[in-house]
Coordinates of C-alpha atoms in Angstrom, one line a residue:
X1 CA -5.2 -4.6 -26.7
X2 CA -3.3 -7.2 -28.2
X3 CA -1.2 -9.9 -25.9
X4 CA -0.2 -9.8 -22.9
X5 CA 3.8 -9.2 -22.4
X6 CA 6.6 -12.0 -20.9
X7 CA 7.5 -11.3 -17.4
X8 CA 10.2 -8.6 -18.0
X9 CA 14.2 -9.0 -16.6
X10 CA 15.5 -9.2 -13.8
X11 CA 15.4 -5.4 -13.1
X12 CA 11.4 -5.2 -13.6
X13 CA 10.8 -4.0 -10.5
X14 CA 12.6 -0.6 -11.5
X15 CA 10.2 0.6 -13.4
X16 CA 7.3 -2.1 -13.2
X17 CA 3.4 -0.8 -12.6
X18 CA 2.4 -2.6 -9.6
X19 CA -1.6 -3.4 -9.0
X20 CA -2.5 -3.5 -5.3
X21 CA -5.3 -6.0 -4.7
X22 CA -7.4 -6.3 -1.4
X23 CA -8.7 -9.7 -1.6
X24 CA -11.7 -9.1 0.6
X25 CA -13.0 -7.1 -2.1
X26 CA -11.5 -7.3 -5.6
X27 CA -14.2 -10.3 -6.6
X28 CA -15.8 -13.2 -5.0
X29 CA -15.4 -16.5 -6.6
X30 CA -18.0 -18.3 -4.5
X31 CA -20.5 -16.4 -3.9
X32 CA -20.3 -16.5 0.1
X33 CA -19.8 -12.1 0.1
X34 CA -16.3 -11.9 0.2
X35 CA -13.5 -11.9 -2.2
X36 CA -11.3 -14.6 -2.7
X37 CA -8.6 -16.2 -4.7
X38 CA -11.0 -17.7 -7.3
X39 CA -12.0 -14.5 -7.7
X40 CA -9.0 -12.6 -8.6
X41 CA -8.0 -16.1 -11.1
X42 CA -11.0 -15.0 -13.1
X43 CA -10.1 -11.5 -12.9
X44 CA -6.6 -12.2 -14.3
X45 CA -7.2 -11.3 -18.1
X46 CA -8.9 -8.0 -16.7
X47 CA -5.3 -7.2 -14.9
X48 CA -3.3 -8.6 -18.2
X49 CA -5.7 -6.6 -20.4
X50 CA -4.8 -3.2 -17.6
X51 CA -0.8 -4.0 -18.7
X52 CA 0.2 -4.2 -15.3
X53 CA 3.4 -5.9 -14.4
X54 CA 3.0 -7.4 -10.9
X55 CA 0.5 -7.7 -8.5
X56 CA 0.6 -7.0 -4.5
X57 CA -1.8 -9.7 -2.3
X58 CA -2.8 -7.7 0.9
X59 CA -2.3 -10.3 3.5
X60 CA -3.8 -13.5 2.5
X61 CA -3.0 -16.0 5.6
X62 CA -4.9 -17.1 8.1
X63 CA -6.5 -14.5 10.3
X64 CA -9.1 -13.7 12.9
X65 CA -9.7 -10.4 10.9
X66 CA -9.4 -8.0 13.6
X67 CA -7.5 -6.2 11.5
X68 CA -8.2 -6.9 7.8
X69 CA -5.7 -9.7 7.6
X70 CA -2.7 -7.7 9.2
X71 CA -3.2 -9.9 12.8
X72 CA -1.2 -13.2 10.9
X73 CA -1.8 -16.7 12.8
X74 CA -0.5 -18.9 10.2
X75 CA 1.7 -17.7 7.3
X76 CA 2.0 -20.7 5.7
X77 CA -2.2 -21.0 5.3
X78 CA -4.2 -19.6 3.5
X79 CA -7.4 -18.2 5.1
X80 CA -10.4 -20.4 4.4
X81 CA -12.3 -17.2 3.9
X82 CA -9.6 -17.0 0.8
X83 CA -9.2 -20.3 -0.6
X84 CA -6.8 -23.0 -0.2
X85 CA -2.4 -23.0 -0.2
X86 CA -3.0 -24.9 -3.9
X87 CA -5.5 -22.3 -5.1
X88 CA -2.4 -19.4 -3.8
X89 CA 0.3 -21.4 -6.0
X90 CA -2.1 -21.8 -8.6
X91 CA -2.8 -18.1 -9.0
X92 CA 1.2 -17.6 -8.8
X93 CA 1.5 -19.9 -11.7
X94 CA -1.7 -18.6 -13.7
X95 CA -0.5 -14.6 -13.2
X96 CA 3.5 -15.6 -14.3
X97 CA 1.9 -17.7 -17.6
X98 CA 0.5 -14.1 -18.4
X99 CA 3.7 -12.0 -17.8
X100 CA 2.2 -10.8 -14.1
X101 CA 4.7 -11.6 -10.9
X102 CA 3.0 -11.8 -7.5
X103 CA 4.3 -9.8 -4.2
X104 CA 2.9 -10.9 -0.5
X105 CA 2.2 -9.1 2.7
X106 CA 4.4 -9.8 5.6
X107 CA 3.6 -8.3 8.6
X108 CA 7.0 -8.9 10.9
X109 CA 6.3 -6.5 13.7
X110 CA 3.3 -8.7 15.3
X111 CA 1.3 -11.6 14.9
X112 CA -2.1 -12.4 15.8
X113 CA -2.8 -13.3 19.4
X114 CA -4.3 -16.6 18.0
X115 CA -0.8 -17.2 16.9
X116 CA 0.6 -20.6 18.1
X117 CA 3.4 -19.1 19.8
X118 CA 1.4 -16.3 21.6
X119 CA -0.8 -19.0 22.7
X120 CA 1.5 -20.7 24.2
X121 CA 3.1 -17.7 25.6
X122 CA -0.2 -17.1 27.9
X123 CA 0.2 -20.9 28.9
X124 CA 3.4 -19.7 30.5
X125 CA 5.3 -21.6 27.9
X126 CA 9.1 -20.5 26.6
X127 CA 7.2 -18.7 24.0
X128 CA 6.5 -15.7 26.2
X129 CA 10.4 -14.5 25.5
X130 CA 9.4 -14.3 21.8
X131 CA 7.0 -11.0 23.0
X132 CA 7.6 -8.2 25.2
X133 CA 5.6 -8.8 28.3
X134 CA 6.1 -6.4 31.3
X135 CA 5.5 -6.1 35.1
X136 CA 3.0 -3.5 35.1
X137 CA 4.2 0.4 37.0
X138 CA 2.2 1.4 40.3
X139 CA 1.8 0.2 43.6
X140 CA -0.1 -2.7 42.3
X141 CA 0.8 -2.9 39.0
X142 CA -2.2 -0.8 37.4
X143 CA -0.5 0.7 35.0
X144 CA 1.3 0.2 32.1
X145 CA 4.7 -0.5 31.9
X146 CA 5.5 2.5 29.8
X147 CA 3.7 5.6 28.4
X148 CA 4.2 4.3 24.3
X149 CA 1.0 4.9 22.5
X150 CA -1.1 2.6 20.0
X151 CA -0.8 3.4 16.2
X152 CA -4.3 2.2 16.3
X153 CA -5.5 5.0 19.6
X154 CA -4.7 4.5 23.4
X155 CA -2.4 2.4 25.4
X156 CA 0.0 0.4 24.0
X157 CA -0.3 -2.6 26.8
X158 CA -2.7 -4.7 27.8
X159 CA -2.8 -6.3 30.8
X160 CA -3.1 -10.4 31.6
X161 CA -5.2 -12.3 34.2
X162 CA -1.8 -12.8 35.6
X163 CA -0.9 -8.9 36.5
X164 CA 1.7 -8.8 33.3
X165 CA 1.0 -6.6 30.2
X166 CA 2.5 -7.2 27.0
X167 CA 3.1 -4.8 24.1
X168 CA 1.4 -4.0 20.6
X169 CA 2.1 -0.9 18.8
X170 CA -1.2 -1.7 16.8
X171 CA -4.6 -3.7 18.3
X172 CA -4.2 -5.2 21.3
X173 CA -5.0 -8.7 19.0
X174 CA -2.1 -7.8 17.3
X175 CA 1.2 -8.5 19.8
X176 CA 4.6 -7.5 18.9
X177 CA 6.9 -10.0 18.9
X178 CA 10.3 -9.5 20.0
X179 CA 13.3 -9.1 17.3
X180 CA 16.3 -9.2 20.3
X181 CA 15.1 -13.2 19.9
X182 CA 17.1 -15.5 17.4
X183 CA 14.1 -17.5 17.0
X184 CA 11.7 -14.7 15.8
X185 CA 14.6 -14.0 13.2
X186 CA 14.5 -17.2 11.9
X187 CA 11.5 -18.0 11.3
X188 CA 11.0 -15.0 9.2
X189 CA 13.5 -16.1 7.0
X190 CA 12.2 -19.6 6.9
X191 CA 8.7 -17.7 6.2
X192 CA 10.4 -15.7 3.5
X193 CA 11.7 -19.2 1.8
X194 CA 8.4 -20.6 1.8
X195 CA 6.9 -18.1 -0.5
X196 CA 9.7 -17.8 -2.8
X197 CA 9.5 -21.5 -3.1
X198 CA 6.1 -21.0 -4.6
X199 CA 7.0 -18.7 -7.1
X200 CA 6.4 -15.9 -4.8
X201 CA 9.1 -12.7 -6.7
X202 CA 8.6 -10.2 -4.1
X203 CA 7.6 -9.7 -0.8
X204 CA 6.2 -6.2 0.7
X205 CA 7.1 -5.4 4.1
X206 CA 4.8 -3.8 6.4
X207 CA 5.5 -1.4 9.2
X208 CA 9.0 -1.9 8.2
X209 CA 11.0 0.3 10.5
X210 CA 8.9 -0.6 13.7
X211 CA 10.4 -4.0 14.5
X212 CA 13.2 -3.4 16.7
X213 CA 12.9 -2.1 20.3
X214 CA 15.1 -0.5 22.9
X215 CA 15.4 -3.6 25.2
X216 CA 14.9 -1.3 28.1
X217 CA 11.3 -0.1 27.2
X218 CA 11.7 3.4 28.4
X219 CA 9.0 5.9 28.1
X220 CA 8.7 8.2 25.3
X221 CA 10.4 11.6 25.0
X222 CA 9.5 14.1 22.4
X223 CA 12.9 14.2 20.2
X224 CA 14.0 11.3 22.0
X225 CA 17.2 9.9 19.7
X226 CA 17.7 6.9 19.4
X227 CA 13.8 6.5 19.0
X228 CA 12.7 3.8 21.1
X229 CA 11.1 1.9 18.4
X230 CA 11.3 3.5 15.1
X231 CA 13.8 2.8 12.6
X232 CA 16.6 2.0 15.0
X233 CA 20.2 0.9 14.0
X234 CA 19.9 -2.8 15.0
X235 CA 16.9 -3.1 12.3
X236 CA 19.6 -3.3 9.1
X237 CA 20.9 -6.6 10.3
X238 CA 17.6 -8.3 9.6
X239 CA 17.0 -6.4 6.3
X240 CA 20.9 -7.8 5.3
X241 CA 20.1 -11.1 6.2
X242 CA 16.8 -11.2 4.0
X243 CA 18.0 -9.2 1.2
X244 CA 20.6 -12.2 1.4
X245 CA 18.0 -14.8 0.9
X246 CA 15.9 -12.6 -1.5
X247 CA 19.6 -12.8 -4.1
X248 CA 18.8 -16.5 -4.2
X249 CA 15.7 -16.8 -5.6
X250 CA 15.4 -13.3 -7.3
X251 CA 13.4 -11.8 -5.5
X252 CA 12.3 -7.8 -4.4
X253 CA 11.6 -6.2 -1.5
X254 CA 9.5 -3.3 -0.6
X255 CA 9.2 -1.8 2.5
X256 CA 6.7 0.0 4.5
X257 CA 9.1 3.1 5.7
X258 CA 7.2 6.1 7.5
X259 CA 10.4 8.2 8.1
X260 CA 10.6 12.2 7.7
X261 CA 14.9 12.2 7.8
X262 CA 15.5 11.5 4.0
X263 CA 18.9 10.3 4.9
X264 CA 17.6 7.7 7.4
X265 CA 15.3 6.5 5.1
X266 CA 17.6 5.9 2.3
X267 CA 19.9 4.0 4.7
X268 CA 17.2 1.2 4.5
X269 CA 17.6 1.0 0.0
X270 CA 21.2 0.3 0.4
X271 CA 22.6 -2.2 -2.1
X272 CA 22.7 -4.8 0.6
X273 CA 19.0 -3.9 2.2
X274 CA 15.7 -3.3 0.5
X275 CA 15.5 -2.8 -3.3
X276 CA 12.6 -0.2 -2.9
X277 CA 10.2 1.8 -0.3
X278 CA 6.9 3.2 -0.8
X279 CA 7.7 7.2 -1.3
X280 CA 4.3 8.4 0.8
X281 CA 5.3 12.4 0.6
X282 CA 3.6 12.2 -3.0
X283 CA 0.8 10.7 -2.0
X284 CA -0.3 12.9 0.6
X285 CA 0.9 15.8 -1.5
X286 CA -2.0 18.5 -2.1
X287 CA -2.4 19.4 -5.4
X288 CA 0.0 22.2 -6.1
X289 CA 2.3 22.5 -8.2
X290 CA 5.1 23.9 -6.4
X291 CA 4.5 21.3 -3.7
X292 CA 4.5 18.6 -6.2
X293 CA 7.6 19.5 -8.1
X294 CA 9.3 19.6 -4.8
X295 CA 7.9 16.2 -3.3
X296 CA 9.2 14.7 -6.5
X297 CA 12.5 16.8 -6.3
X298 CA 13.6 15.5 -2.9
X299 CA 12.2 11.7 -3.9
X300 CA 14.5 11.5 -6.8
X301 CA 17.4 12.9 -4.9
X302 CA 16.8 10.9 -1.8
X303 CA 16.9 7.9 -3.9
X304 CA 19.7 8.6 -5.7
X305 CA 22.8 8.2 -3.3
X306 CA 21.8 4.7 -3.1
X307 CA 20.9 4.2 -6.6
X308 CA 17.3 2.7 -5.6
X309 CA 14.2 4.0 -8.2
X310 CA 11.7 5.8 -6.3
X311 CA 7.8 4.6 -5.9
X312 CA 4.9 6.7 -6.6
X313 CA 1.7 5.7 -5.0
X314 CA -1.8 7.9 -5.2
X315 CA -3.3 5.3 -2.6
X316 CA -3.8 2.2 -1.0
X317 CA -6.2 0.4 1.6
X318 CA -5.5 2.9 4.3
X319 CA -5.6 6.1 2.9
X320 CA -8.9 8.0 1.5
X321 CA -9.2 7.4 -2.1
X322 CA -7.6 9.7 -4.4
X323 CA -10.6 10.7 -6.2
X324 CA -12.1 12.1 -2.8
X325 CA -9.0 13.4 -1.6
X326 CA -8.5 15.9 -4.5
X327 CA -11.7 16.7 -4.3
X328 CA -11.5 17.6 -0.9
X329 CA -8.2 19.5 -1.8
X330 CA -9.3 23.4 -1.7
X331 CA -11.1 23.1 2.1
X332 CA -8.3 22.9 4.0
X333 CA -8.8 19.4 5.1
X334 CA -6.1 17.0 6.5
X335 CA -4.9 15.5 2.7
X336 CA -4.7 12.0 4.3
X337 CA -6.7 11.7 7.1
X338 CA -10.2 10.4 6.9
X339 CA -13.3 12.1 8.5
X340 CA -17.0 11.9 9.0
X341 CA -19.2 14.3 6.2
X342 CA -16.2 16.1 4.6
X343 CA -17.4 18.2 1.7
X344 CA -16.6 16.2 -1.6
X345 CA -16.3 18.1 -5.1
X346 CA -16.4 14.8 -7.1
X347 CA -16.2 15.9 -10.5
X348 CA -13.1 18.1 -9.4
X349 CA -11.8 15.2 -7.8
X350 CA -11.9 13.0 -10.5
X351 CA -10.4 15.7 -13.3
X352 CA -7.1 15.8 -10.7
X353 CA -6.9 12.0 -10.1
X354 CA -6.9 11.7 -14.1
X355 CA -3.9 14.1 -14.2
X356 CA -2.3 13.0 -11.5
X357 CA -2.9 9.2 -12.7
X358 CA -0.7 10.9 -16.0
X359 CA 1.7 12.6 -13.9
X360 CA 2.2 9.3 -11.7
X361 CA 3.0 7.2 -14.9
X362 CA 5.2 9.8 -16.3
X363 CA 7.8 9.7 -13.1
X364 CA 11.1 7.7 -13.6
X365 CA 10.5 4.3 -11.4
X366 CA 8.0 2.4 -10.4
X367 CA 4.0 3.0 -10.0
X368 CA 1.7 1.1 -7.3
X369 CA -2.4 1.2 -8.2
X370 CA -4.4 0.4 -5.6
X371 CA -7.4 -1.9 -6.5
X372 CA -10.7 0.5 -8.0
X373 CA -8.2 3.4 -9.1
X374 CA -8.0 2.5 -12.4
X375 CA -12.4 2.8 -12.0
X376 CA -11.9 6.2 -10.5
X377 CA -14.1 4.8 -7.5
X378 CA -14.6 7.6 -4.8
X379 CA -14.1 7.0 -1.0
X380 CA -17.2 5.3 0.6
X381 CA -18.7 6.4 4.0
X382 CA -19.6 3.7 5.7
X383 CA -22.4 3.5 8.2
X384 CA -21.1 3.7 11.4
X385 CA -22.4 0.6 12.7
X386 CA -21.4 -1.6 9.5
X387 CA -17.7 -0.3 10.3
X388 CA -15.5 -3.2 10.9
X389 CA -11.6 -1.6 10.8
X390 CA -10.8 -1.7 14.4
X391 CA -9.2 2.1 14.1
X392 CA -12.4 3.6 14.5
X393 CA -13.5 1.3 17.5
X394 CA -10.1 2.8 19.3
X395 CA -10.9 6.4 18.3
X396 CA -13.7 6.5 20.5
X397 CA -16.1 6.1 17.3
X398 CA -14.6 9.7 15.5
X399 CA -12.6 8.4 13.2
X400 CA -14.6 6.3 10.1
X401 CA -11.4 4.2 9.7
X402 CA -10.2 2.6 6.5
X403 CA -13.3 0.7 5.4
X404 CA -14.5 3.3 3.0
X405 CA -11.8 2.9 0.8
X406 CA -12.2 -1.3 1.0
X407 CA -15.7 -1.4 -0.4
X408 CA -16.1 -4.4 -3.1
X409 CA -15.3 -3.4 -6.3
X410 CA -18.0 -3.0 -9.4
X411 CA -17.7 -5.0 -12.4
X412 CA -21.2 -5.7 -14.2
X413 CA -23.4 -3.1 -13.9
X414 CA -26.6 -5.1 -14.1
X415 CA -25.5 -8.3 -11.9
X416 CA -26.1 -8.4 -8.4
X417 CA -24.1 -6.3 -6.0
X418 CA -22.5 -4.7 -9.3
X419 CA -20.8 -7.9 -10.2
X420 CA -18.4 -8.2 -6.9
X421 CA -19.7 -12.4 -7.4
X422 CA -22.0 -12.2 -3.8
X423 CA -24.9 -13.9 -3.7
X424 CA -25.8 -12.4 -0.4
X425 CA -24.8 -9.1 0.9
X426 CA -21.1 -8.3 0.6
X427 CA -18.8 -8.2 3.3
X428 CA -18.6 -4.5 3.5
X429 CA -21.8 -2.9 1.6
X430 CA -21.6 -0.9 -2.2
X431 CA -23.1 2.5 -2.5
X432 CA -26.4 2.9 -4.6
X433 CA -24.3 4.4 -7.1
X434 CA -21.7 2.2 -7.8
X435 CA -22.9 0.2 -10.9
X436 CA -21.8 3.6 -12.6
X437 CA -18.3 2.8 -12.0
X438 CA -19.0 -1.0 -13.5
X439 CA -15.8 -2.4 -15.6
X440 CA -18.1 -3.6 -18.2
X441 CA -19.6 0.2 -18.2
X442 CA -16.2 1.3 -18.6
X443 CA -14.5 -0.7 -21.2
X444 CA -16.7 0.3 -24.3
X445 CA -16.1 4.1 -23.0
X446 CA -13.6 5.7 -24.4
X447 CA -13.2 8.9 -21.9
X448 CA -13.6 6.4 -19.1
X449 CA -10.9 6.3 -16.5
X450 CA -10.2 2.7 -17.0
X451 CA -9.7 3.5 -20.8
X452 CA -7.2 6.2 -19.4
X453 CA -5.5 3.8 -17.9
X454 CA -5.2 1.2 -20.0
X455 CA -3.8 3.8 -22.8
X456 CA -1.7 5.4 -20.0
X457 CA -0.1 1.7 -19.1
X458 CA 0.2 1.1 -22.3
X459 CA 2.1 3.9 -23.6
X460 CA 4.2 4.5 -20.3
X461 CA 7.2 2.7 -22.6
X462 CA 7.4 5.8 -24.7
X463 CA 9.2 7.8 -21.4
X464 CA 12.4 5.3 -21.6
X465 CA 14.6 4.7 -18.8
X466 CA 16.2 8.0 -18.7
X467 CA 16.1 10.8 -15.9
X468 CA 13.7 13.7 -15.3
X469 CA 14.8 17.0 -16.9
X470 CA 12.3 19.8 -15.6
X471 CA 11.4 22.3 -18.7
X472 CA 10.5 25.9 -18.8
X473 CA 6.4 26.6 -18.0
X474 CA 4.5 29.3 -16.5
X475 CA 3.7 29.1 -12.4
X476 CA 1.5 26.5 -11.8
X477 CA 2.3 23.8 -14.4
X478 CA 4.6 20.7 -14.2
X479 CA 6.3 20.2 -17.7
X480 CA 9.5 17.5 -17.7
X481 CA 11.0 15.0 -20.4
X482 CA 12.4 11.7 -20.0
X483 CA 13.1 10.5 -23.5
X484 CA 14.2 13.7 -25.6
X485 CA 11.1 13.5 -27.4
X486 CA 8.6 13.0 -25.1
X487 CA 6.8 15.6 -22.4
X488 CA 4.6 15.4 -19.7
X489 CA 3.2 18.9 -19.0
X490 CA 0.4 19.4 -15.9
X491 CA -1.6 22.3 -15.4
X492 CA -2.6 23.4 -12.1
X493 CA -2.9 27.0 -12.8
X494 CA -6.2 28.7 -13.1
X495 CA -5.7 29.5 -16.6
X496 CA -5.2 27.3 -19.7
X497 CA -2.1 27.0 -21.4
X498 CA -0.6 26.5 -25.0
X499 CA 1.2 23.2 -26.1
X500 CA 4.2 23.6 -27.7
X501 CA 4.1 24.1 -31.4
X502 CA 3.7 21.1 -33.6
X503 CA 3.6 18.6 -30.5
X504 CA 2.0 15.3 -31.1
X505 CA -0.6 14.4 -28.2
X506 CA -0.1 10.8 -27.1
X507 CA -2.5 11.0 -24.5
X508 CA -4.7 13.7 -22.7
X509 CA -6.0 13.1 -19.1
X510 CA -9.5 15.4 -20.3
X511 CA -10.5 17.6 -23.5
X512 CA -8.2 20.6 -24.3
X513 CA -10.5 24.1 -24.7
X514 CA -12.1 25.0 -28.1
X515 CA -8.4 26.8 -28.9
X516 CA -6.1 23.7 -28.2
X517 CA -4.8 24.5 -25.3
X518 CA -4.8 22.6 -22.1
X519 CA -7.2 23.5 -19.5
X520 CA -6.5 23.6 -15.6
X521 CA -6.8 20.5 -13.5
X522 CA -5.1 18.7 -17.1
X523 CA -2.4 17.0 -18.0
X524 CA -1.3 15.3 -21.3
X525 CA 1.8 13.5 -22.6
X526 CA 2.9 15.2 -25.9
X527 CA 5.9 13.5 -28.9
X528 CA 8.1 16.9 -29.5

């Protein structure tokens, strides 16, 4: 594969391929049944060797775990379930010496309730100003102070010893703190310095348009406007201030923005805001064509008043994985959602993610891979009572929750819990199959998806820089250019269909049929 590539200019994150890692599970360095940093330091080469161009750390700060990382207590420690602060700077330092930048997790709209300032906030200390705590409504104060809803299932408040509630749009171990206070503000930013400080060239923002609230709390209306605590006004302040701090140190941002109103949600890649947002219509796009082409139509032009590149994403650590989502694809089911014994057509799964894996890299901007998609590993259904994500807990036990797509990755077939590093049970168990989905299985295997990956990666230059230009094809296939002379043609028709004449194939996603043609469920990047 040859050497790894220098950390690119200061516009890499335009077009850079971005590798999601979920410590918990990428590899375990000491053997205890979780992932770690050690881990992922011996896995570097394997992410050189992929050609990827930054990586994404899940949050890796001290945690209680109540919600995989995402309830914070100390950002400025490392979990000891992780590693150590010196092991984090020296994985920053390792991944940069092979041309790989590192982006972390913050998770501004709450903390952990084993936050020092929460803490203190139950000891009746100042603190309590720095979260939304509430008289309760009734004649005795029984019920909540408002009718807003958990992300996560159920009410939105829970209530004290001392009669108060206080507010978290997520798990109540998970409260919100309050954004009205200069202090909260602050130490975010100081937050933000630290990690740049350590080499740190991006930071992903989660929940990114939930942080601000109406200070009146007011129950939720259906069509309410202003929302009372999604992407309101007040919000671009903060993101001006940080994208200030982010200019000193070269630095990216991107941000966590769940937002239907395309014009809202560009508001938020303005020059002087975030550089980029994940684009989540294209991931839970079903696979047709027509729906494609116009997910990616209405990306581009969103994008382009503000002159911010789009993101395409197939997945991440709390979406079903893609594999098992297009296989799922022709029954109707919910694209995104996740569900107990949902009929799975894993071979047609698998041709779809390898086209759409093709039809990702081909898009102008830049490409996030979640952990395990470059293996083509399948969605996991966890035994119910080995489920630890706290969104099936709140669902009353119906839905599986995120877990299934967080199971320890497979990288020597023949080694102990498939190579994850354990040498007792992982932290979250592997299927019986999944030694067939082994790196080391992979490598020497030239039709494998990782190969398909690597090539794809590899090749991904060939595009350039320029824009999309849509070309003639029959109803139900994709077919665009970038570069004048290369084409990225996807067919999701029922029936094959010819390649232009004298086209050079670059890279196929499967076979074509015995008379050179591309088959359905295919795609294939073509020199012209």
């Amino acid at each position: 594969m040859g050497q790894p590539t220098p950390a690119r200019s200061d516009d890499w994150w335009r077009s850079a391929v971005i590798y999601q890692v979920y410590v918990r599970s990428f590899a375990d360095g000491d053997g205890d049944g979780t992932g770690d940093l050690a881990g992922v330091r011996a896995k570097l080469h394997h992410l050189a060797e992929l050609g990827v161009d930054a990586l994404w750390f899940n949050p890796w700060y001290l945690s209680p775990m109540k919600d995989g990382g995402y309830d914070v207590a100390d950002y400025r420690t490392i979990d000891p379930a992780f590693g150590t602060l010196a092991e984090a700077e020296k994985l920053i330092a390792e991944a940069r010496e092979l041309g790989i930048r590192t982006i972390v997790d913050i998770v501004p709209n709450h903390v952990s309730d084993q936050h020092p300032w929460f803490r203190a906030a139950l000891a009746g200390g100042p603190e309590r100003d720095l979260f939304h705590f509430r008289p309760g409504r009734g004649e005795h104060g029984e019920l909540p102070p408002n009718d807003w809803r958990s992300e996560f299932g159920g009410p939105a408040w829970t209530r004290l010893d001392d009669g108060d509630w206080y507010l978290h749009l997520f798990a109540p171990e998970q409260p919100d703190l309050n954004w009205a206070h200069p202090a909260v503000r602050q130490e975010h930013e100081d937050i933000l310095r630290f990690w740049f400080e350590r080499g740190v060239a991006g930071v992903r923002i989660d929940s990114a348009a939930l942080l601000a609230k109406d200070p009146r709390l007011p129950d939720f209306a259906e069509g309410r406007d202003p929302h009372p605590y999604v992407d309101r006004d007040e919000l671009h302040d903060v993101y001006r201030a940080w994208r200030a701090i982010a200019e000193e140190y070269g630095a990216v941002f991107v941000g966590e923005v769940w937002l239907p109103d395309t014009e809202r949600f560009a508001r938020y890649l303005r020059p002087d805001e975030l550089h980029t947002a994940f684009n989540f219509s294209f991931m839970t796009c079903p696979w047709d064509a027509a729906r494609l082409r116009t997910s990616i139509d209405e990306t581009l032009a969103e994008h382009a008043p503000v002159g911010a590149p789009a993101t395409w994403v197939l997945c991440n650590h709390d979406v079903t994985r893609t594999v098992t989502r297009y296989g799922r694809a022709d029954t109707g089911f919910d694209f995104a959602a996740k569900a107990f014994g949902t009929p799975t057509d894993l071979a047609l799964g698998t041709r779809r993610a390898r086209a759409a894996a093709l039809l990702s890299l081909a898009l102008p901007g830049a490409v996030y891979v979640y952990q395990g998609e470059e293996l083509g590993l399948p969605e996991v259904e966890v035994a119910r009572e080995l489920i630890q994500d706290p969104m099936h807990a709140r669902s009353g036990g119906v839905d599986p929750g995120r877990d299934g797509c967080r199971v320890p990755l497979p990288w020597v077939a023949e080694a102990p819990y498939a190579g994850f590093g354990s040498r007792e049970t992982p932290w979250l168990p592997q299927p019986e199959d999944w030694a067939a989905y082994a790196v080391d299985r992979q490598l020497d295997d030239p039709g494998s998806m990782l190969s398909l990956y690597r090539r794809a990666i590899r090749l991904r230059p060939a595009f350039g820089e320029g824009p999309l230009t849509w070309l003639p094809a029959p109803e139900g296939v994709l077919a665009f250019a970038r570069a004048e002379a290369t084409r990225c043609l996807v067919n999701l028709a029922d029936t094959p269909v010819a390649l232009p004449e004298n086209a050079e194939i670059l890279l196929a996603s499967g076979p074509l049929d015995v008379d050179g043609r591309l088959p359905k469920d295919t795609a294939v990047w073509l020199r012209v």
